[in-house]
XYZ file of C-alpha atoms in Angstrom:
502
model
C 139.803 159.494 93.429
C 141.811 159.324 96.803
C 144.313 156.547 97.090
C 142.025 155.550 100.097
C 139.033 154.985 97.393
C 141.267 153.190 95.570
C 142.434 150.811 97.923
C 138.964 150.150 98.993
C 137.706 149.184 95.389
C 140.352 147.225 94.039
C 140.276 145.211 97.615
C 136.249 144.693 96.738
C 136.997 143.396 93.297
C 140.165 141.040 94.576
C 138.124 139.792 97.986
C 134.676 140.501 98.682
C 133.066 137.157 96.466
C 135.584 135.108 98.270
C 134.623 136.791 101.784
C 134.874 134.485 104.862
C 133.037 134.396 107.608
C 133.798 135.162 111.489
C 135.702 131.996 113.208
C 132.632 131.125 114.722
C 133.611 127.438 115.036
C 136.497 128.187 117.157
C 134.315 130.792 119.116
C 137.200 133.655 118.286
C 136.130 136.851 117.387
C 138.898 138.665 115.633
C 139.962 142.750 116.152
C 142.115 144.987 115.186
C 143.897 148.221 117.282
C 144.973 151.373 115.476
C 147.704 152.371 117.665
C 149.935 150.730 120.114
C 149.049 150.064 123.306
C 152.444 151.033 125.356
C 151.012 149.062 128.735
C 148.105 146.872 129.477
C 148.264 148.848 132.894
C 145.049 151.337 132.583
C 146.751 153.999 134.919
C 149.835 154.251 132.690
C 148.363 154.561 129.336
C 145.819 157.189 128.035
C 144.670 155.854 124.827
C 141.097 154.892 123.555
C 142.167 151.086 123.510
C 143.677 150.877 127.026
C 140.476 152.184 128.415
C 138.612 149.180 126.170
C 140.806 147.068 128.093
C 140.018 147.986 131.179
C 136.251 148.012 130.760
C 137.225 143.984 129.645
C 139.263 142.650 131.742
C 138.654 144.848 135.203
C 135.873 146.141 137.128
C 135.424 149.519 138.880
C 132.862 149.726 142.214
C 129.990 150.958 139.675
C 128.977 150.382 136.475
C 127.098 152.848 133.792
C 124.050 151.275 131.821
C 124.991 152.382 128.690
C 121.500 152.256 127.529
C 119.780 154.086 130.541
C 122.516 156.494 132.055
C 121.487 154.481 135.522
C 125.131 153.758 137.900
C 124.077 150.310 139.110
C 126.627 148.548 141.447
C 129.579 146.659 140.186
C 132.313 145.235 142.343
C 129.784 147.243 144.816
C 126.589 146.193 145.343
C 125.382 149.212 147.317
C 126.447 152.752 148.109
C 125.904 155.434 150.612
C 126.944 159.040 150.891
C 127.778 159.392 154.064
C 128.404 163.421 153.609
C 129.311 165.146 150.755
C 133.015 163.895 150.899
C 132.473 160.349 152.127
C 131.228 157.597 150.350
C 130.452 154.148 152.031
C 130.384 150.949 149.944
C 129.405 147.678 150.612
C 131.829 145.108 148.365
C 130.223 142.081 146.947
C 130.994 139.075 148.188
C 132.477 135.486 146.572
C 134.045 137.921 143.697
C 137.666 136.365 142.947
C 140.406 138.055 140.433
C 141.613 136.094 137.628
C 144.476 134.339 139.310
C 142.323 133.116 142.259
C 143.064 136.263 144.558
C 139.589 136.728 146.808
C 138.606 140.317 146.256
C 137.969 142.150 149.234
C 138.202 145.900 150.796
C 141.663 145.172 151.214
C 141.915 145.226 147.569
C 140.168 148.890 146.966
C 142.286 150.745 149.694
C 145.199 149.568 148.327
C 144.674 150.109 144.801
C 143.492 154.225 146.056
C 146.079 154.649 148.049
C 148.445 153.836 145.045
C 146.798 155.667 142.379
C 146.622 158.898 144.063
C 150.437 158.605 145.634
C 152.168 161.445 143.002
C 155.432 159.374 143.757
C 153.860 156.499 141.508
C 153.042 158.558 138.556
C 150.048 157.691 137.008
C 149.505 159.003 134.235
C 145.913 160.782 134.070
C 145.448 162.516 137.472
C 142.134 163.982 136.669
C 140.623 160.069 136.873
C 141.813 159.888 140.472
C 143.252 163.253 141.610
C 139.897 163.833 143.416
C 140.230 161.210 146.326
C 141.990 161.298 149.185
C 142.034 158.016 150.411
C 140.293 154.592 151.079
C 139.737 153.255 154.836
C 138.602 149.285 155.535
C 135.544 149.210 157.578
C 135.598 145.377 157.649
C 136.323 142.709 154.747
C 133.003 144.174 152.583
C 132.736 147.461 153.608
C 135.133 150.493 152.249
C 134.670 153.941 152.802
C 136.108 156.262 150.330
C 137.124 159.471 151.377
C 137.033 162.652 148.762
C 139.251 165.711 149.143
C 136.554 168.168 148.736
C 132.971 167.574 147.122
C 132.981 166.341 143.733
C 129.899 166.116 141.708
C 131.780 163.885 138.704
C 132.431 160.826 141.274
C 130.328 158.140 140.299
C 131.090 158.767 136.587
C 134.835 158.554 137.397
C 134.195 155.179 139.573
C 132.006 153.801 136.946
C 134.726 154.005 134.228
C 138.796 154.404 134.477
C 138.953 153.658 138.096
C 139.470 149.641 137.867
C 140.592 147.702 141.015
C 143.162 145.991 141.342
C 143.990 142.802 143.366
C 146.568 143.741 146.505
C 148.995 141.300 146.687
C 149.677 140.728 143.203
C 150.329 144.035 141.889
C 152.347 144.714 145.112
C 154.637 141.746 143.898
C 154.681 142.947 140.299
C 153.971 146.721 140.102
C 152.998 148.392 136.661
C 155.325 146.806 134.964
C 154.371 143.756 135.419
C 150.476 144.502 135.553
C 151.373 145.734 131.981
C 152.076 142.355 130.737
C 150.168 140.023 132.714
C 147.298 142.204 133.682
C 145.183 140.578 136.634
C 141.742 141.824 136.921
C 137.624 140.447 137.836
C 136.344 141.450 134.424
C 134.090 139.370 132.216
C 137.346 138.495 129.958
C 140.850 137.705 130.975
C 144.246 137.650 129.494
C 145.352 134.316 127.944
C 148.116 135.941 125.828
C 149.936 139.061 125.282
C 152.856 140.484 123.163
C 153.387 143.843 123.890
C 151.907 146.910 122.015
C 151.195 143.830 119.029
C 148.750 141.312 119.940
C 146.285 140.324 123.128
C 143.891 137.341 123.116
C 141.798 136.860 126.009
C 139.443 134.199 126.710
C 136.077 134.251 128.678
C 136.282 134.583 132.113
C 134.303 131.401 132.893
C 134.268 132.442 137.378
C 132.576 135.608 136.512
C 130.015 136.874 138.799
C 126.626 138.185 138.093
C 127.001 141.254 137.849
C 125.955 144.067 135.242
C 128.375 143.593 132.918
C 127.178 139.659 132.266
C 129.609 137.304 131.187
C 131.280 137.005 127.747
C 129.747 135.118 125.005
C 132.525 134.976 123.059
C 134.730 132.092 123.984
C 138.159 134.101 122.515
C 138.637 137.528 121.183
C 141.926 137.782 119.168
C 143.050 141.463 118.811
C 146.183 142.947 116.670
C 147.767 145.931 116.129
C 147.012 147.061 112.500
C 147.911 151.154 112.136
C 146.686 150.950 108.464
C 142.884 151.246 108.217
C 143.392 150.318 104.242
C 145.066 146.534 105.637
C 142.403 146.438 108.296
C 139.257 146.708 105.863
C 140.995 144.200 103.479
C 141.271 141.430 106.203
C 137.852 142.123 106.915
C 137.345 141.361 103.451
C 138.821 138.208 103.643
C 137.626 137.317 106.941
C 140.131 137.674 109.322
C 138.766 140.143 110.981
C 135.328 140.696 111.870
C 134.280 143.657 113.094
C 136.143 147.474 112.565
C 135.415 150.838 114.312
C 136.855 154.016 113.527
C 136.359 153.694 109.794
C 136.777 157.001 108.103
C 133.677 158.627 106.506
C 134.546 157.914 102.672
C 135.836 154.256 103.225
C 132.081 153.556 105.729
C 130.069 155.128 102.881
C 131.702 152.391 100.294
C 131.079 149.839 102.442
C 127.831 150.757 102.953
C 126.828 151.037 99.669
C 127.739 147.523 99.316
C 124.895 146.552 101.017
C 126.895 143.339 102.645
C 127.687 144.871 106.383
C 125.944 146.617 108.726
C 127.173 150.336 109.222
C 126.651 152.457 112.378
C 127.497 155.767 112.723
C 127.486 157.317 116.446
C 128.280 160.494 118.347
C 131.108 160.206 120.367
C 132.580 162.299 123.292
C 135.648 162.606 121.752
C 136.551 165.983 120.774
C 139.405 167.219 118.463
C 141.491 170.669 119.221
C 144.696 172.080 118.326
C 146.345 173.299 121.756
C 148.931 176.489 121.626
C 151.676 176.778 123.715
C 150.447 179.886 125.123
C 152.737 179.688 128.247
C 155.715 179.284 126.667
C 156.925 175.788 127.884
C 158.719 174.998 124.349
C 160.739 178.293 123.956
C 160.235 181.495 122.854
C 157.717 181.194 120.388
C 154.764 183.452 118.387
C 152.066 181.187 120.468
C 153.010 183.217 123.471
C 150.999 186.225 121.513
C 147.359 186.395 122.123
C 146.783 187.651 118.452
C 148.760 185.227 116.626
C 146.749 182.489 118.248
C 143.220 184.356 117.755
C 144.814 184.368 113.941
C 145.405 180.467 113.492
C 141.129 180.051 115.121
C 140.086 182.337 112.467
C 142.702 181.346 109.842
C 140.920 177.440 110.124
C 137.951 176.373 108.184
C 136.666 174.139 110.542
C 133.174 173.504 108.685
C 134.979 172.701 105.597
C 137.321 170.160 107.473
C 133.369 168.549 109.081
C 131.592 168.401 105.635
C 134.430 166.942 103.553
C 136.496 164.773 105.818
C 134.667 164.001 109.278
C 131.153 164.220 108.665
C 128.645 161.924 110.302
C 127.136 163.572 113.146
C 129.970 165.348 114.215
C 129.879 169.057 114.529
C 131.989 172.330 115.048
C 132.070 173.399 119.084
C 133.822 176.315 120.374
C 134.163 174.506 124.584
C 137.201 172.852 125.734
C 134.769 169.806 126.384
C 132.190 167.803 125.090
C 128.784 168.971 124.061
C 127.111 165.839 126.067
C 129.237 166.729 128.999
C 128.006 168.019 132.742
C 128.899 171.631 132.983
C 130.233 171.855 129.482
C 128.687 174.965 128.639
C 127.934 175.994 124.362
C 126.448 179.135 124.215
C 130.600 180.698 123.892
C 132.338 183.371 121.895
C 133.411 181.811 118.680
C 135.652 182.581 116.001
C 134.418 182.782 112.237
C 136.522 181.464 108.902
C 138.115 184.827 108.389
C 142.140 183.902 106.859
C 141.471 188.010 106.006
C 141.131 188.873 109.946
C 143.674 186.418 110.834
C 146.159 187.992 108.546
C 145.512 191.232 110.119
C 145.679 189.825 113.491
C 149.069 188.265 112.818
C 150.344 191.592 110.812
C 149.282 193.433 114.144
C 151.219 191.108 116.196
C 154.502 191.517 114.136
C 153.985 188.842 111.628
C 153.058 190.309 108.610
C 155.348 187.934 106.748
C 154.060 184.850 108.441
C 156.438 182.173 110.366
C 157.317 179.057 110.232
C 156.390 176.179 113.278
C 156.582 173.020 113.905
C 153.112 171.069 114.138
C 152.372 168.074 115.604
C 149.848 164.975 115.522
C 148.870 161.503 115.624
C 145.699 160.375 114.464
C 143.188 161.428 111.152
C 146.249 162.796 109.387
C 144.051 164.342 106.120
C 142.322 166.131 109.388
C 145.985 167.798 110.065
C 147.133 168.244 106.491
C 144.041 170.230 105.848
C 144.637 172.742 108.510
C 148.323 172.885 107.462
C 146.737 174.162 104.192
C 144.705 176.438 106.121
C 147.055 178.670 107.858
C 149.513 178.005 105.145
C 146.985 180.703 103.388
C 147.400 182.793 105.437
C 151.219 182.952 106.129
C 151.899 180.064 108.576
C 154.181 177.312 107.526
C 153.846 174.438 109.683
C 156.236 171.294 109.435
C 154.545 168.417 110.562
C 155.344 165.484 113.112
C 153.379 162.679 112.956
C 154.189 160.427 115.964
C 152.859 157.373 118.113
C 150.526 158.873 120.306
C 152.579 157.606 123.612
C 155.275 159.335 122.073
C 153.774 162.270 121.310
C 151.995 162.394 124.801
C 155.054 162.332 126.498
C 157.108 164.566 124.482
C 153.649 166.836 125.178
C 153.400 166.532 129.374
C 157.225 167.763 129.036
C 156.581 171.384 127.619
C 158.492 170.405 124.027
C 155.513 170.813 122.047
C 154.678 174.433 120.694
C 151.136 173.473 119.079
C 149.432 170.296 118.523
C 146.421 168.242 116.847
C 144.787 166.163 119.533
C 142.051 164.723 120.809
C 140.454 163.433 123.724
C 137.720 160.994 124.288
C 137.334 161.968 128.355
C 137.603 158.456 129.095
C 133.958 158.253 128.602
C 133.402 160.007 131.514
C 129.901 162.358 130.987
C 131.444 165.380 132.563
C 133.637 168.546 131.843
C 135.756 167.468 134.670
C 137.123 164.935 132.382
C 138.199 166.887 129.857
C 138.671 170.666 130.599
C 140.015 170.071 134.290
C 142.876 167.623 132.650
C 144.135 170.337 130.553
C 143.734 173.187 132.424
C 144.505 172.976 135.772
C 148.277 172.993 135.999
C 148.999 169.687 135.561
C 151.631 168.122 132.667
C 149.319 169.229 129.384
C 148.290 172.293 130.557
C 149.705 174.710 127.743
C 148.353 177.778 129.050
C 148.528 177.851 132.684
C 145.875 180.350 133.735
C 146.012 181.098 137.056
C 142.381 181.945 136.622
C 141.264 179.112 134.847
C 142.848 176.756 137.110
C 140.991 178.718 140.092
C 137.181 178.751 138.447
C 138.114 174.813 137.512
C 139.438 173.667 141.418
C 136.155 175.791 142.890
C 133.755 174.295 140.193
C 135.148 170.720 141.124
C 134.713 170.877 144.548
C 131.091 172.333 145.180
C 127.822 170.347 145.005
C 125.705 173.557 143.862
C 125.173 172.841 140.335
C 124.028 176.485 139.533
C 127.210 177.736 141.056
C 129.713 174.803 139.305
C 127.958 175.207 135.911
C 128.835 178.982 136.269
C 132.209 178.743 136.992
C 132.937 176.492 134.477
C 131.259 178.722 131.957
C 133.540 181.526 133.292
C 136.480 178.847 132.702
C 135.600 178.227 129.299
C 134.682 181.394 127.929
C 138.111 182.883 128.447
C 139.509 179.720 127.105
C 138.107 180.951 124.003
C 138.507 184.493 124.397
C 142.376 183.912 125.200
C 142.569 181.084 122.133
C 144.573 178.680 123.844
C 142.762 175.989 122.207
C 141.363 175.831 118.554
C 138.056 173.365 119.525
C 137.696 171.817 116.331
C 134.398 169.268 116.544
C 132.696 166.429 118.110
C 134.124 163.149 116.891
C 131.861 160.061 115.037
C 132.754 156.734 114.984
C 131.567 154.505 111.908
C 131.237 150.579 113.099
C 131.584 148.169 110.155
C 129.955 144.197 111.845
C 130.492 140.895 109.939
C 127.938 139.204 108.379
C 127.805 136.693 111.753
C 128.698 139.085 114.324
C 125.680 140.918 117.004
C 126.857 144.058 118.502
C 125.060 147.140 119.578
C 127.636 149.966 119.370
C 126.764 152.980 122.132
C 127.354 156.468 122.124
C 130.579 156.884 124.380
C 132.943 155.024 122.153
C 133.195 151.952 124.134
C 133.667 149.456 122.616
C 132.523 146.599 124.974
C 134.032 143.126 124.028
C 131.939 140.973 126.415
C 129.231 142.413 124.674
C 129.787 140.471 121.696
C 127.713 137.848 120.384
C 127.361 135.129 117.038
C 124.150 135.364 115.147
């Protein structure tokens, strides 16, 4: 039995008869983060739990019906392509931001017009890369302007691109948007420690939009990096609802026949990426065999079945299976530590090596490929960082190979995902002149015969090159209190003005 298992039945025995409910008198709902969020500011912080901020607490000019797939209009309340690289929209009206500010168009140009200034270094340039600019046509009426056609916009502007009000974050700037965040969303801040703790309160001024307003009063949210300490509160009642429960600890818990359990697809995808180009130092990654050695040297079925499981499974594409132009039907790489010990005896490394490994999250996940190409010759010491840490250290070239993954930002297209990592930009590890010229042409034509193509092109040699190991789809298991109503969706949004008491 795992120590995991372990944990999770002694905590039953100790806790579950004296089980408390949600603090449903109070109306606060009580959640838990896995990692740290370095900044409440969306466009300086790629993780999951940033972007569940954002959907909370701002509002983009669209909105995606989780349910139907439909973009219905948000802070917009109609839209018009004007020509394929002009978009007019006309802004709902009596909308104000959290500290009174009247929204307006003043309000969208600015925050574009930021956001796509390289000088101001946000931090995920494929979410807002693509546009050019913003120009007023009067108080309600924006036009935005594209820098070439691109087919992924109303995704993008119904999910990480949030608005921000003007004049306040000209007075404050990121930093201090990233502890007293200002938005229109359904929820607003009331407190915030840093990276620890954020409780916002319904935002009682919110308009009717598609959204709807919060019927949760107060939603209480820690950081708790041990999933062990967060299922044992949620034994004992302080917290009331978890997501990302591993598969063992949701099966227990299930079994229990006390909570509800949902299991759901996610877009998230996990990979290992190689520092094909050579950004960390001279390293055996820069060999095309050595990496075809460590895709063939991995059991990635075995890793699905015994750790991930769900309805996860094995892909071969730099993207998600669900995503626009994310093509399947790729050259893959069989279990074969044989072949891969040939491969890396043909490249000079008949002994093996030794490298340094790095990850974040689902560390069984990364232990279990250590012990994979450990059979076949490949030591690997690990680092197991913060994720903001290990981002950063990433975008600056100092990692040589990697365990990550990437949840698109929910965004239902390869663009997301594929065009983040291979187009040149910070965590591009292979910097393929061709790639990044199939992946600029793709993004910037409306033919979706001719886009899906080159993006096929794109992703094939990704695999025939191996500068990522695509390991699988991602699950998420969703554990509710006995008291709590949520409907959990299938891009790993968590939406927290979506909550309600039974």
């Amino acid at each position: 039995m795992t120590p995991a298992r372990m944990l999770l039945g002694s905590t039953c025995l100790a806790l579950c008869a004296g089980m408390a409910s949600a603090d449903q008198a109070s109306g606060t709902l009580n959640l838990a983060f896995s990692k740290e969020v370095e900044t409440a500011d969306v466009y300086f912080n790629t993780a999951r739990e940033g972007l569940l901020l954002n959907h909370a607490i701002w509002d983009g000019l669209l909105y995606r019906n989780p349910e139907t797939g439909a973009y219905e209009g948000n802070l917009a309340t109609d839209w018009t392509w004007i020509d394929p690289t002009t978009i007019e929209f006309k802004l709902r009206e009596g909308v104000t931001f959290h500290n009174g500010e009247a929204f307006t168009a003043d309000d969208v140009v600015y925050t574009v017009d930021y956001v796509t200034n390289p000088d101001n270094g946000v931090k995920n340039l494929a979410n807002v890369m693509w546009m050019e600019r913003a120009e007023k046509i009067d108080d309600h009426t924006v036009r935005l302007i594209l820098k070439a056609p691109f087919p992924a916009a109303e995704d993008f502007l119904a999910g990480p691109v949030a608005i921000y009000p003007d004049e306040y974050y000209a007075e404050v700037g990121p930093q201090g948007m990233g502890v007293a965040p200002i938005g229109t969303g359904p929820l607003k801040v009331a407190e915030l420690d840093p990276g620890k703790h954020f409780v916002l309160e319904a935002n009682e001024a919110y308009f009717d939009g598609p959204k709807g307003a919060s019927a949760i009063d107060r939603i209480d949210i820690r950081t708790i990096p041990d999933v062990n300490t967060q299922i044992a509160e949620f034994f004992n009642g302080t917290l009331d609802f978890l997501w990302n429960v591993p598969a063992d600890q949701a099966e227990k818990l299930e079994a229990m026949g006390r909570y509800e359990v949902v299991n759901a697809p996610a877009m998230r995808v996990g990979y290992i990426s190689m520092d094909a180009a050579g950004r960390s130092g001279d390293s055996p990654l820069t060999d095309k065999r050595v990496r075809q050695a460590i895709y063939h040297a991995i059991d990635r079925q075995t890793i699905l079945d015994a750790l991930v499981k769900g309805s996860s499974k094995v892909v071969d594409s730099a993207c998600a299976p669900v995503q626009t132009a994310c093509a399947q039907d790729l050259p893959s790489y069989e279990y074969d530590p044989e072949k891969a010990k040939a491969l890396l005896a043909e490249a000079g490394y008949a002994d093996g090596f030794t490298i340094d490994f790095y990850a974040y999250r689902d560390r069984p996940y990364a232990e279990a490929m250590m012990g994979f190409l450990d059979a076949v010759g490949i030591k690997t010491n690990l680092n197991y960082m913060q994720y903001a840490a290990l981002r950063e250290q990433h975008r600056k070239g100092e990692v040589p190979m990697t365990f990550l993954t990437w949840g698109s930002n929910s965004v239902a297209d390869a663009s997301a995902m594929t065009a983040e990592f291979f187009t040149g930009g910070p965590q591009d590890d292979a910097r393929d002149p061709e790639i990044i010229d199939w992946i600029q042409q793709a993004d910037s034509t409306t033919d979706k015969e001719k886009r899906a193509g080159l993006y096929k092109q794109a992703l094939t040699k990704i695999v025939e090159e191996a500068y990522w190991v695509p390991l699988f789809t991602y699950n998420v298991n969703y554990v509710l209190g006995p008291d709590i109503a949520y409907t959990p969706t299938d891009d790993e949004i968590v939406r927290f003005f979506a909550f309600d008491w039974k």
